[in-house]
Amino acid sequence: MQKYARVTASLITDLLRRRSRQSSRLLSSTHILDHPSSSSSSSLMSSSSTHPLSVATINDKVLKCEYAVRGEIVTLAQILYCNIGNPQSLGQQPITFFREVLALCDHPAILDRSETQGLFSTDAIARAWQILDQIPGRATGAYSHSQGIKGLRDTIAAGIEERDGYPADPNDIFLTDGASPAVHMMMQLLIRSEGDGILCPIPQYPLYSASIALHGGTLVPYYLDEATGWGLETSELKKQLEAAKSKGINVRALVVINPGNPTGQVLAEDNQRQIVEFCKQEGLVLLADEVYQENIYVPDKKFHSFKKISRSMGYGNEDIALVSFQSVSKGYYGECGKRGGYMEVTGFSPEIREQIYKVASVNLCSNISGQILASLVMNPPKVGDESFESYSAEKDGILSSLARRAKALEDALNSLEGVKCNKAEGAMYLFPRIYLPAKAIKAAEAVNTSPDTFYCRRLLNATGIVVVPGSGFGQVPGTWHFRCTILPQEDKIPAIVSRLTEFHKQFMEEFRD
Amino acid sequence: MQKYARVTASLITDLLRRRSRQSSRLLSSTHILDHPSSSSSSSLMSSSSTHPLSVATINDKVLKCEYAVRGEIVTLAQILYCNIGNPQSLGQQPITFFREVLALCDHPAILDRSETQGLFSTDAIARAWQILDQIPGRATGAYSHSQGIKGLRDTIAAGIEERDGYPADPNDIFLTDGASPAVHMMMQLLIRSEGDGILCPIPQYPLYSASIALHGGTLVPYYLDEATGWGLETSELKKQLEAAKSKGINVRALVVINPGNPTGQVLAEDNQRQIVEFCKQEGLVLLADEVYQENIYVPDKKFHSFKKISRSMGYGNEDIALVSFQSVSKGYYGECGKRGGYMEVTGFSPEIREQIYKVASVNLCSNISGQILASLVMNPPKVGDESFESYSAEKDGILSSLARRAKALEDALNSLEGVKCNKAEGAMYLFPRIYLPAKAIKAAEAVNTSPDTFYCRRLLNATGIVVVPGSGFGQVPGTWHFRCTILPQEDKIPAIVSRLTEFHKQFMEEFRD
C-alpha cells in the first residue's frame, strides 16, 4: 500500500551527511572552476563540467542547517513509520465537517444545487456561505490580505478568547502556511548575526536549530530535566543565559514547546508563570510553540497558552513580547498537507509590527484553504449544530485512541531492559532513554556512528520500525534516546510492540557486557 | 461590494516609509533600553515601556527590504484596483474543471455517492481518482515528499515535455507555495554576503529586490531598453556584469522575467539564445521567471521556455544551470489564493541538489491543493474529455478578453499627451512612460516625493484608480512610469479609460509650464 515510502529518520540523514562530506573532500582535491567573476577565461567554461555552483560556493548557512526528522527517501517494504507527526499518512481520517467546508469553498458553484443538500451537512453549507461572505468578492482564488482574510482572523481571535478568557485582537494574527514559515519569519526578524542567540530546549524540534542556522544565529541550549518528566527549570534557563552572555552572545528570545516535542510533557501552570516572569525580567521575546494544544492525554494536565498565563499575571502588551504558534497539522485534525497555521503576535511596538507585516507581504499571503481550515479548528461545530454529534465522535475517537496508543507504547517501552520512558502527557511522541551496554557503544564507534543511531538502524533493519535517534533533537551528552510517534493506527500497535520487544531483547543479548 | 478594500500601491508604502523613518528618528533620540544581555539592571525592565525589540535591534536586512506592490491597507470607496496581478479579486471566475477536481480531492468521501455524478463532470471525477491514487494512502491531509507528490511531479514533467519537446525529469521539480518561496530558496542558496550579486532587470518585479535584500546580497541592475519594446540587450548585461566585477561583486545569477513584469514584453527566441549563451559563457545561474507563460496576447510572439531554448542550442545539464519558476497564480487560471507553483531545477550538481532538497525539507512540503492545481494547469482537459469544450471556452474567453483589455488600455494611454506605452505582448501589465512637466516635478519635490508617486497619488485621489509608481520597480533615472494591470473586468475598462483621460488632461493643464 505504501509503495512510495519515505524514511526520514536522521539515521538516513546521517548516512547522507557522511556521504556528502566524502564527496566534498573529493571535490576539494579536484580542480574546480572558481566563480567566473574572477576569470576572463570564460571561454574555458564551454568545457563539459562547468557547474557554476559548488558546495564550496553556496551560502554556508544552508550547508550548516540540518533537519533530523526529514532526510532522503528510501523505499523499503513493510515499513512502520513512527518518525514523523503525520497522522493522515498512517490512516487517520480527516474530520468530515472540516473537509465538507473546504470542498464547498473550493467549488462554491455547487452551493445552490439541490444535490448538494444531500451530500453535505447543513451546517457545513451554512459555514461555507459565512466564510465566502467574509472574502471580498467571494474570491477564494484571490490573494488575501498579507496577514490573512480579516473575517477568518476575527473567527480565530474569538476562538482564542474563548480558549483563554482574555481578549485577542485579529490584527495580532498572522495566518501562515503551517507553523514553520511563521518560525522562520520571527528568526529572520530577530537574528542579525552569529552574535544573536536564541534559547532553545534540548531536546528540541529540529525546525528551531535549522531555522537558526539558516538565519545565521546561535542556538543557546537549555536542558529539559528528564528526571522530573522533562521539567523546565528556570534556574537552568538563567544558567545558560548567563553562560551565553559571558561569551558575548546577545540572547534575544526563548523558545518553549508546550506540549513538548519530542518529549511529550505538558508544562504545569506554575512552571509557565516562572517562564513568563523570566522572559519579562530578562527582556526576552517568548516564542511559544503551542501547536499540540489539543493533544493532551492525561486527566491531571490541561493546556494553558502562554498568553493566558501572562495575562493572568497582570502582564499586558507593555510587559512581554510573546508569539504563539498554532498549526492545523497537529491536534485531533492532523491536516499536515493543508499547510495552515497562524502566529499571534503580542507585545511588539508598532514599528516592529510593521516590519513583520512587510516580511509577510513579501510572500503575498498564505494559502486560502489553510486559512479557512485554521479558522475551522479554532471554531469547530457547537452544540446544536447538525454536525456536532458526528464531529464530537470523530474528535473524541481520535484523541482517546491516541491516549491509548501513547499508554500502550509507553508501557511496552518501560517493560524493556535498560529503557526508561517518561509519560506521554501530550503531543504525539515518546522519547525513551535507552541505556546501551558498553559493547553496543563500542560497536557503534567501530562503524563510526552514534550509539542511538546504531540502535535505530538495527531496529529499522530488523523490524521495519522507523524512529528518529535522539541525536537529531539533542540530548544530555552521554545519554541516548529515540523519538517514536504514537500515530500508527491502533490495530498496528500490538505488532509494533511485539517486534520492538523481540528486537530489543536480541539486541541486549547480543551486546551484553 | 469591496467593503474590505486594499490599496497596495507603493505610494502608500512610501508614506509609511517616511512615517517610519520619522519614528526611528524619534526613537533614536529617546532612551531605549538596550538588549538585556548587557544589563544587570533587569529590574528596570518592569517599567511600562519595555519592548525587548526596537527597529534599531532587529535584523537590518528586514529593514532594508522593500516591497512596492504591497503596502498598508486603506479603505476607500469606489476604488479601481489596477495595482496587483490578482485576477479573481476583480471578478475573474476560476476554471470550473480545476475547482471540481480540488473539491473532490478535499472531500473524497463523496466520490462514490450518486449525487456526485450529477454535480461534477465525469472527467473531473476520473481525475480526482487518478490523483488520489498517486497519493500514498490517498491521504490529501498528509505531508508529502518535500519536493511534492511524486505522481503530480510526473504529470508536471510530462506537461513540460509536451510544451517544450524536450525531456523533463520529475526529480527536477520542486513544488512550492507559489513562485515566491522558490525564489527565496534560490536566493538563500546563492547569497552568502553583500559581495554576492544577482543581475536583475530594471524595471523588475520587487520580489527580487526584496528577496535579495532579505538574504543580504547585492542587486546588480541591468536596464531593459524601453525604446525597443523593453528589449534585453546582452551588451547591457555584459556592461553591468563588468561594472559589478570591478567593484568586487561576485555575480552569481541572472534573473530574467519572461513575459515581463512590469513591462509586458515577450522575449524573441533569438534574444533568448543570446541570454543563454551569456549565462553559459559567464557561468551564471539563469533564474527564469516564467510565471506568465500562458499570458501572450499578440499573434507574432510565442512563449519559449529557457530550458527549451538551451536544449535547442544543444546545451544540457553539464552546460548551464537553469531554474524555471512557474505559478498557478497567473496564466488564464489566476489562482493566486491557492499558492501553488513549482521550480524546475536543471544543471546543478548532485551535492547542490541535496542542499536545495534540504532547504525544501525544512518547510516540510507545499500545500497539497496547490500541488494538485499545479499538476492540473500543466495537464488540463484534452480533446475528447467531457470538460474539454467548456474548459476551452472558459480559457479562451479569459485570454481573449485580457488581450482586448490590454489593447484598449494601451491605446487609451498612448492617446494621452506626454504618455508613451509599449505594447502589452504578454503578462498582465502595462508600464507607460509619463513625460511630466517641469512644474509637476517641482510640485512633487515640494511635497518631498518622487514625481511618479506624486502623479499616482493625484490619480488615486481624483479617480479611485490605483496604479503603482515606476519607482517601486526601478526605471532609468529621470524617467517616470507607472504599472497598471489589465485585470479589471471588461465592463469596467471604459470607465477607467474615461476617468484616467479626464484626470490626465486636468493634471497636464494644471502643471503646464
PDB file of C-alpha atoms in Angstrom, chain A residues 1-2 4 6 20 23 27 35-37 39 42-43 45-46 48-55 57-59 61-63 65 67 70-73 84-86 88-89 96 99-100 102-103 105-107 110 113 115-116 118-120 136-137 139-146 148 150 153 177 180-181 184 188-192 205 207 210 214 245 249-252 280-283 285 317-319 321 329-330 334-339 347-349 351-352 354-355 357-359 361-369, chain B residues 1-2 4 6 16 20 23 35-37 39 42-43 45-46 48-55 57-59 61-63 65 67 70-73 84-86 88-89 96 99-100 102-103 105-107 110 113 115-116 118-120 136-137 139-146 150 153 177 180-181 184 188-192 205 207 210 214 245 249-252 280-283 285 317-319 321 329-330 334-339 347-349 351-352 354-355 357-359 361-369:
ATOM      1  CA  MET A   1       0.000   0.000   0.000  1.00  0.00           C
ATOM      2  CA  GLN A   2       2.722   2.428   0.956  1.00  0.00           C
ATOM      3  CA  TYR A   4       6.096   5.111  -2.232  1.00  0.00           C
ATOM      4  CA  ARG A   6       9.609   7.679   2.873  1.00  0.00           C
ATOM      5  CA  SER A  20      28.242  14.246   1.249  1.00  0.00           C
ATOM      6  CA  SER A  23      32.164  13.961  -1.810  1.00  0.00           C
ATOM      7  CA  LEU A  27      35.748  17.817  -4.734  1.00  0.00           C
ATOM      8  CA  HIS A  35      33.340  31.699  -9.850  1.00  0.00           C
ATOM      9  CA  PRO A  36      33.647  33.447 -13.213  1.00  0.00           C
ATOM     10  CA  SER A  37      33.810  36.985 -11.861  1.00  0.00           C
ATOM     11  CA  SER A  39      38.065  34.840 -14.680  1.00  0.00           C
ATOM     12  CA  SER A  42      35.238  32.478 -19.726  1.00  0.00           C
ATOM     13  CA  SER A  43      35.810  30.545 -22.912  1.00  0.00           C
ATOM     14  CA  MET A  45      33.533  27.494 -19.416  1.00  0.00           C
ATOM     15  CA  SER A  46      32.443  25.675 -22.527  1.00  0.00           C
ATOM     16  CA  SER A  48      31.726  19.873 -20.176  1.00  0.00           C
ATOM     17  CA  SER A  49      31.865  20.161 -16.362  1.00  0.00           C
ATOM     18  CA  THR A  50      31.009  23.754 -15.669  1.00  0.00           C
ATOM     19  CA  HIS A  51      28.555  23.770 -12.820  1.00  0.00           C
ATOM     20  CA  PRO A  52      28.524  27.420 -11.812  1.00  0.00           C
ATOM     21  CA  LEU A  53      27.979  26.338  -8.220  1.00  0.00           C
ATOM     22  CA  SER A  54      29.819  24.016  -5.932  1.00  0.00           C
ATOM     23  CA  VAL A  55      29.173  23.201  -2.291  1.00  0.00           C
ATOM     24  CA  THR A  57      30.480  28.451  -3.076  1.00  0.00           C
ATOM     25  CA  ILE A  58      26.919  28.309  -1.823  1.00  0.00           C
ATOM     26  CA  ASN A  59      25.668  30.033   1.298  1.00  0.00           C
ATOM     27  CA  LYS A  61      24.303  28.827   6.362  1.00  0.00           C
ATOM     28  CA  VAL A  62      22.462  26.425   4.061  1.00  0.00           C
ATOM     29  CA  LEU A  63      25.235  23.865   4.461  1.00  0.00           C
ATOM     30  CA  CYS A  65      21.462  23.744   8.512  1.00  0.00           C
ATOM     31  CA  TYR A  67      16.960  18.754   9.712  1.00  0.00           C
ATOM     32  CA  ARG A  70      13.360  14.548   7.219  1.00  0.00           C
ATOM     33  CA  GLY A  71      16.028  13.039   5.071  1.00  0.00           C
ATOM     34  CA  GLU A  72      16.445  11.094   1.906  1.00  0.00           C
ATOM     35  CA  ILE A  73      13.778   8.837   0.526  1.00  0.00           C
ATOM     36  CA  ILE A  84       7.030  11.949  11.705  1.00  0.00           C
ATOM     37  CA  GLY A  85       3.989  13.650  13.178  1.00  0.00           C
ATOM     38  CA  ASN A  86       1.973  12.996  10.019  1.00  0.00           C
ATOM     39  CA  GLN A  88      -3.176  11.024   7.977  1.00  0.00           C
ATOM     40  CA  SER A  89      -0.270   9.286   6.246  1.00  0.00           C
ATOM     41  CA  THR A  96     -15.680  15.300   7.960  1.00  0.00           C
ATOM     42  CA  ARG A  99     -13.423  18.717   4.663  1.00  0.00           C
ATOM     43  CA  GLU A 100     -17.025  19.472   3.724  1.00  0.00           C
ATOM     44  CA  LEU A 102     -13.168  23.141   2.350  1.00  0.00           C
ATOM     45  CA  ALA A 103     -14.735  21.349  -0.623  1.00  0.00           C
ATOM     46  CA  CYS A 105     -15.320  26.795  -0.565  1.00  0.00           C
ATOM     47  CA  ASP A 106     -13.225  25.283  -3.361  1.00  0.00           C
ATOM     48  CA  HIS A 107     -16.229  24.917  -5.623  1.00  0.00           C
ATOM     49  CA  ILE A 110     -22.411  23.799  -6.212  1.00  0.00           C
ATOM     50  CA  ARG A 113     -27.553  22.981  -6.293  1.00  0.00           C
ATOM     51  CA  GLU A 115     -27.835  17.633  -4.913  1.00  0.00           C
ATOM     52  CA  THR A 116     -25.546  19.456  -2.520  1.00  0.00           C
ATOM     53  CA  GLY A 118     -27.989  15.512   0.104  1.00  0.00           C
ATOM     54  CA  LEU A 119     -24.200  15.351   0.038  1.00  0.00           C
ATOM     55  CA  PHE A 120     -23.202  17.903   2.668  1.00  0.00           C
ATOM     56  CA  PRO A 136     -14.083  40.124  -0.744  1.00  0.00           C
ATOM     57  CA  GLY A 137     -15.960  39.146  -3.905  1.00  0.00           C
ATOM     58  CA  ALA A 139     -12.929  35.078  -4.385  1.00  0.00           C
ATOM     59  CA  THR A 140     -11.245  32.075  -2.784  1.00  0.00           C
ATOM     60  CA  GLY A 141      -8.794  32.210  -5.680  1.00  0.00           C
ATOM     61  CA  ALA A 142      -7.521  35.699  -4.892  1.00  0.00           C
ATOM     62  CA  TYR A 143      -4.525  36.722  -2.826  1.00  0.00           C
ATOM     63  CA  SER A 144      -5.805  37.805   0.558  1.00  0.00           C
ATOM     64  CA  HIS A 145      -4.570  40.472   2.916  1.00  0.00           C
ATOM     65  CA  SER A 146      -0.965  39.597   3.791  1.00  0.00           C
ATOM     66  CA  GLY A 148      -4.860  36.524   6.098  1.00  0.00           C
ATOM     67  CA  LYS A 150      -9.842  39.572   8.068  1.00  0.00           C
ATOM     68  CA  ARG A 153      -8.804  36.313  11.750  1.00  0.00           C
ATOM     69  CA  ASP A 177       1.386  28.083   5.589  1.00  0.00           C
ATOM     70  CA  SER A 180       7.240  26.590  10.052  1.00  0.00           C
ATOM     71  CA  PRO A 181       7.118  29.769   7.927  1.00  0.00           C
ATOM     72  CA  HIS A 184      11.301  31.405  10.046  1.00  0.00           C
ATOM     73  CA  GLN A 188      14.592  36.378  10.286  1.00  0.00           C
ATOM     74  CA  LEU A 189      13.458  39.343  12.305  1.00  0.00           C
ATOM     75  CA  LEU A 190      15.440  38.542  15.446  1.00  0.00           C
ATOM     76  CA  ILE A 191      18.749  37.274  14.092  1.00  0.00           C
ATOM     77  CA  ARG A 192      21.279  39.739  12.745  1.00  0.00           C
ATOM     78  CA  TYR A 205      12.179  20.007  17.457  1.00  0.00           C
ATOM     79  CA  LEU A 207      12.865  23.204  12.969  1.00  0.00           C
ATOM     80  CA  ALA A 210      17.532  24.504  11.279  1.00  0.00           C
ATOM     81  CA  LEU A 214      19.675  29.256   8.095  1.00  0.00           C
ATOM     82  CA  LYS A 245      26.190  36.396  27.799  1.00  0.00           C
ATOM     83  CA  ILE A 249      26.073  36.344  22.836  1.00  0.00           C
ATOM     84  CA  ASN A 250      23.132  38.706  22.740  1.00  0.00           C
ATOM     85  CA  VAL A 251      20.246  36.415  23.701  1.00  0.00           C
ATOM     86  CA  ARG A 252      17.052  37.663  22.089  1.00  0.00           C
ATOM     87  CA  LYS A 280       9.860  39.639  31.340  1.00  0.00           C
ATOM     88  CA  GLN A 281      12.806  40.141  33.678  1.00  0.00           C
ATOM     89  CA  GLU A 282      15.371  39.386  31.012  1.00  0.00           C
ATOM     90  CA  GLY A 283      13.580  41.204  28.204  1.00  0.00           C
ATOM     91  CA  VAL A 285      10.810  37.506  23.357  1.00  0.00           C
ATOM     92  CA  ASN A 317       1.395  44.180  25.777  1.00  0.00           C
ATOM     93  CA  GLU A 318       3.732  46.590  27.516  1.00  0.00           C
ATOM     94  CA  ASP A 319       5.256  43.895  29.683  1.00  0.00           C
ATOM     95  CA  ALA A 321       6.648  40.290  23.778  1.00  0.00           C
ATOM     96  CA  SER A 329      -1.203  19.937  11.173  1.00  0.00           C
ATOM     97  CA  LYS A 330      -1.473  18.679  14.732  1.00  0.00           C
ATOM     98  CA  GLY A 334      -3.780  16.421  11.806  1.00  0.00           C
ATOM     99  CA  GLU A 335      -4.202  18.240   8.482  1.00  0.00           C
ATOM    100  CA  CYS A 336      -0.483  18.410   7.656  1.00  0.00           C
ATOM    101  CA  GLY A 337      -0.977  18.602   3.890  1.00  0.00           C
ATOM    102  CA  LYS A 338      -3.132  21.707   4.107  1.00  0.00           C
ATOM    103  CA  ARG A 339      -0.314  23.874   5.414  1.00  0.00           C
ATOM    104  CA  GLY A 347       3.728  42.991  22.869  1.00  0.00           C
ATOM    105  CA  PHE A 348       5.672  44.337  19.903  1.00  0.00           C
ATOM    106  CA  SER A 349       5.935  48.029  19.067  1.00  0.00           C
ATOM    107  CA  GLU A 351       7.311  49.827  14.184  1.00  0.00           C
ATOM    108  CA  ILE A 352       8.278  46.173  14.614  1.00  0.00           C
ATOM    109  CA  GLU A 354       5.105  46.976  10.503  1.00  0.00           C
ATOM    110  CA  GLN A 355       8.322  45.088   9.752  1.00  0.00           C
ATOM    111  CA  TYR A 357       3.823  42.755   8.179  1.00  0.00           C
ATOM    112  CA  LYS A 358       6.308  43.673   5.477  1.00  0.00           C
ATOM    113  CA  VAL A 359       8.043  40.302   5.637  1.00  0.00           C
ATOM    114  CA  SER A 361       3.829  40.751   2.428  1.00  0.00           C
ATOM    115  CA  VAL A 362       6.878  39.569   0.506  1.00  0.00           C
ATOM    116  CA  ASN A 363       5.230  36.143   0.278  1.00  0.00           C
ATOM    117  CA  LEU A 364       1.886  37.814  -0.555  1.00  0.00           C
ATOM    118  CA  CYS A 365      -0.323  35.569   1.623  1.00  0.00           C
ATOM    119  CA  SER A 366      -0.701  32.030   2.913  1.00  0.00           C
ATOM    120  CA  ASN A 367      -2.914  29.576   1.038  1.00  0.00           C
ATOM    121  CA  ILE A 368      -6.630  30.240   1.436  1.00  0.00           C
ATOM    122  CA  SER A 369      -7.659  26.622   2.149  1.00  0.00           C
TER     123      SER A 369
ATOM    124  CA  MET B   1     -19.066  45.188  -2.508  1.00  0.00           C
ATOM    125  CA  GLN B   2     -15.360  45.544  -1.903  1.00  0.00           C
ATOM    126  CA  TYR B   4     -12.736  45.484   2.783  1.00  0.00           C
ATOM    127  CA  ARG B   6      -6.812  47.031  -0.010  1.00  0.00           C
ATOM    128  CA  LEU B  16       4.602  54.627   5.586  1.00  0.00           C
ATOM    129  CA  SER B  20       8.577  55.032   9.921  1.00  0.00           C
ATOM    130  CA  SER B  23       9.562  57.408  14.181  1.00  0.00           C
ATOM    131  CA  HIS B  35      19.208  44.468  24.869  1.00  0.00           C
ATOM    132  CA  PRO B  36      19.178  42.925  28.329  1.00  0.00           C
ATOM    133  CA  SER B  37      22.241  40.756  27.824  1.00  0.00           C
ATOM    134  CA  SER B  39      22.251  44.874  31.561  1.00  0.00           C
ATOM    135  CA  SER B  42      16.878  43.829  34.571  1.00  0.00           C
ATOM    136  CA  SER B  43      14.647  45.125  37.316  1.00  0.00           C
ATOM    137  CA  MET B  45      12.541  46.149  32.764  1.00  0.00           C
ATOM    138  CA  SER B  46       9.396  46.208  34.828  1.00  0.00           C
ATOM    139  CA  SER B  48       5.917  50.126  31.392  1.00  0.00           C
ATOM    140  CA  SER B  49       7.701  50.574  28.060  1.00  0.00           C
ATOM    141  CA  THR B  50       9.901  47.526  27.816  1.00  0.00           C
ATOM    142  CA  HIS B  51       9.583  46.253  24.288  1.00  0.00           C
ATOM    143  CA  PRO B  52      12.516  43.877  24.043  1.00  0.00           C
ATOM    144  CA  LEU B  53      12.878  44.849  20.405  1.00  0.00           C
ATOM    145  CA  SER B  54      13.259  48.143  18.657  1.00  0.00           C
ATOM    146  CA  VAL B  55      13.765  48.881  14.985  1.00  0.00           C
ATOM    147  CA  THR B  57      17.872  45.993  17.143  1.00  0.00           C
ATOM    148  CA  ILE B  58      16.144  43.827  14.586  1.00  0.00           C
ATOM    149  CA  ASN B  59      17.829  42.282  11.568  1.00  0.00           C
ATOM    150  CA  LYS B  61      18.168  43.079   6.248  1.00  0.00           C
ATOM    151  CA  VAL B  62      14.489  43.071   7.184  1.00  0.00           C
ATOM    152  CA  LEU B  63      14.532  46.853   7.478  1.00  0.00           C
ATOM    153  CA  CYS B  65      13.789  45.020   2.299  1.00  0.00           C
ATOM    154  CA  TYR B  67       8.093  45.605  -1.410  1.00  0.00           C
ATOM    155  CA  ARG B  70       2.011  45.637  -1.328  1.00  0.00           C
ATOM    156  CA  GLY B  71       1.655  48.152   1.429  1.00  0.00           C
ATOM    157  CA  GLU B  72      -0.701  49.186   4.138  1.00  0.00           C
ATOM    158  CA  ILE B  73      -4.418  48.661   3.951  1.00  0.00           C
ATOM    159  CA  ILE B  84      -1.813  43.803  -8.310  1.00  0.00           C
ATOM    160  CA  GLY B  85      -1.870  40.756 -10.566  1.00  0.00           C
ATOM    161  CA  ASN B  86      -4.779  39.266  -8.628  1.00  0.00           C
ATOM    162  CA  GLN B  88     -10.052  36.721  -9.163  1.00  0.00           C
ATOM    163  CA  SER B  89     -10.190  39.660  -6.754  1.00  0.00           C
ATOM    164  CA  THR B  96     -14.603  25.037 -13.380  1.00  0.00           C
ATOM    165  CA  ARG B  99     -12.176  23.640  -8.921  1.00  0.00           C
ATOM    166  CA  GLU B 100     -14.189  20.461  -9.372  1.00  0.00           C
ATOM    167  CA  LEU B 102      -9.884  20.332  -5.980  1.00  0.00           C
ATOM    168  CA  ALA B 103     -13.249  19.990  -4.229  1.00  0.00           C
ATOM    169  CA  CYS B 105      -9.798  15.782  -3.572  1.00  0.00           C
ATOM    170  CA  ASP B 106     -10.713  17.801  -0.481  1.00  0.00           C
ATOM    171  CA  HIS B 107     -13.663  15.591   0.309  1.00  0.00           C
ATOM    172  CA  ILE B 110     -18.391  11.978  -1.816  1.00  0.00           C
ATOM    173  CA  ARG B 113     -22.078   8.963  -3.922  1.00  0.00           C
ATOM    174  CA  GLU B 115     -25.424  12.741  -6.217  1.00  0.00           C
ATOM    175  CA  THR B 116     -21.810  13.474  -7.149  1.00  0.00           C
ATOM    176  CA  GLY B 118     -24.959  14.966 -11.160  1.00  0.00           C
ATOM    177  CA  LEU B 119     -22.843  17.701  -9.615  1.00  0.00           C
ATOM    178  CA  PHE B 120     -19.421  17.082 -11.155  1.00  0.00           C
ATOM    179  CA  PRO B 136       0.136   7.298  -0.667  1.00  0.00           C
ATOM    180  CA  GLY B 137      -2.912   6.134   1.281  1.00  0.00           C
ATOM    181  CA  ALA B 139      -4.141  10.993   2.236  1.00  0.00           C
ATOM    182  CA  THR B 140      -4.575  14.542   0.964  1.00  0.00           C
ATOM    183  CA  GLY B 141      -4.157  15.635   4.571  1.00  0.00           C
ATOM    184  CA  ALA B 142      -0.649  14.236   4.943  1.00  0.00           C
ATOM    185  CA  TYR B 143       2.682  15.934   4.451  1.00  0.00           C
ATOM    186  CA  SER B 144       4.008  14.884   1.078  1.00  0.00           C
ATOM    187  CA  HIS B 145       7.546  14.280  -0.109  1.00  0.00           C
ATOM    188  CA  SER B 146       9.443  17.542   0.392  1.00  0.00           C
ATOM    189  CA  LYS B 150       5.792  12.109  -6.982  1.00  0.00           C
ATOM    190  CA  ARG B 153       5.596  15.763 -10.450  1.00  0.00           C
ATOM    191  CA  ASP B 177       3.582  27.543  -2.263  1.00  0.00           C
ATOM    192  CA  SER B 180       7.828  33.408  -4.229  1.00  0.00           C
ATOM    193  CA  PRO B 181       9.114  30.730  -1.805  1.00  0.00           C
ATOM    194  CA  HIS B 184      13.599  32.844  -1.779  1.00  0.00           C
ATOM    195  CA  GLN B 188      19.133  31.703   0.157  1.00  0.00           C
ATOM    196  CA  LEU B 189      21.321  29.179  -1.598  1.00  0.00           C
ATOM    197  CA  LEU B 190      23.193  31.660  -3.791  1.00  0.00           C
ATOM    198  CA  ILE B 191      23.765  34.591  -1.477  1.00  0.00           C
ATOM    199  CA  ARG B 192      26.468  34.410   1.176  1.00  0.00           C
ATOM    200  CA  TYR B 205       9.167  42.722 -10.068  1.00  0.00           C
ATOM    201  CA  LEU B 207      10.026  40.181  -5.202  1.00  0.00           C
ATOM    202  CA  ALA B 210      13.052  42.201  -1.596  1.00  0.00           C
ATOM    203  CA  LEU B 214      16.374  39.819   2.930  1.00  0.00           C
ATOM    204  CA  LYS B 245      33.059  42.766 -11.043  1.00  0.00           C
ATOM    205  CA  ILE B 249      30.986  41.855  -6.619  1.00  0.00           C
ATOM    206  CA  ASN B 250      30.811  38.149  -7.299  1.00  0.00           C
ATOM    207  CA  VAL B 251      27.865  37.911  -9.694  1.00  0.00           C
ATOM    208  CA  ARG B 252      26.197  34.542  -9.311  1.00  0.00           C
ATOM    209  CA  LYS B 280      26.898  29.780 -20.170  1.00  0.00           C
ATOM    210  CA  GLN B 281      29.929  31.892 -21.022  1.00  0.00           C
ATOM    211  CA  GLU B 282      29.898  33.720 -17.728  1.00  0.00           C
ATOM    212  CA  GLY B 283      28.974  30.723 -15.610  1.00  0.00           C
ATOM    213  CA  VAL B 285      22.825  30.538 -12.938  1.00  0.00           C
ATOM    214  CA  ASN B 317      22.760  19.759 -17.729  1.00  0.00           C
ATOM    215  CA  GLU B 318      26.525  19.999 -17.957  1.00  0.00           C
ATOM    216  CA  ASP B 319      26.424  23.323 -19.767  1.00  0.00           C
ATOM    217  CA  ALA B 321      22.421  25.773 -14.514  1.00  0.00           C
ATOM    218  CA  SER B 329      -1.399  32.410  -9.731  1.00  0.00           C
ATOM    219  CA  LYS B 330      -1.030  33.715 -13.257  1.00  0.00           C
ATOM    220  CA  GLY B 334      -5.157  33.181 -11.925  1.00  0.00           C
ATOM    221  CA  GLU B 335      -5.453  31.034  -8.794  1.00  0.00           C
ATOM    222  CA  CYS B 336      -3.430  33.351  -6.542  1.00  0.00           C
ATOM    223  CA  GLY B 337      -5.089  32.238  -3.311  1.00  0.00           C
ATOM    224  CA  LYS B 338      -4.155  28.604  -3.820  1.00  0.00           C
ATOM    225  CA  ARG B 339      -0.432  29.267  -3.524  1.00  0.00           C
ATOM    226  CA  GLY B 347      22.191  21.706 -14.384  1.00  0.00           C
ATOM    227  CA  PHE B 348      23.118  21.609 -10.700  1.00  0.00           C
ATOM    228  CA  SER B 349      25.496  19.065  -9.229  1.00  0.00           C
ATOM    229  CA  GLU B 351      25.661  17.927  -3.964  1.00  0.00           C
ATOM    230  CA  ILE B 352      23.858  21.220  -4.587  1.00  0.00           C
ATOM    231  CA  GLU B 354      20.892  17.752  -1.999  1.00  0.00           C
ATOM    232  CA  GLN B 355      21.210  21.186  -0.375  1.00  0.00           C
ATOM    233  CA  TYR B 357      16.263  19.415  -1.140  1.00  0.00           C
ATOM    234  CA  LYS B 358      17.321  20.037   2.451  1.00  0.00           C
ATOM    235  CA  VAL B 359      16.076  23.617   2.409  1.00  0.00           C
ATOM    236  CA  SER B 361      12.570  19.840   3.719  1.00  0.00           C
ATOM    237  CA  VAL B 362      12.824  22.441   6.456  1.00  0.00           C
ATOM    238  CA  ASN B 363       9.360  23.644   5.436  1.00  0.00           C
ATOM    239  CA  LEU B 364       8.190  20.018   5.115  1.00  0.00           C
ATOM    240  CA  CYS B 365       6.163  20.423   1.897  1.00  0.00           C
ATOM    241  CA  SER B 366       3.994  22.854  -0.008  1.00  0.00           C
ATOM    242  CA  ASN B 367       0.222  22.718   0.374  1.00  0.00           C
ATOM    243  CA  ILE B 368      -1.400  19.735  -1.339  1.00  0.00           C
ATOM    244  CA  SER B 369      -4.244  21.689  -3.008  1.00  0.00           C
TER     245      SER B 369
END
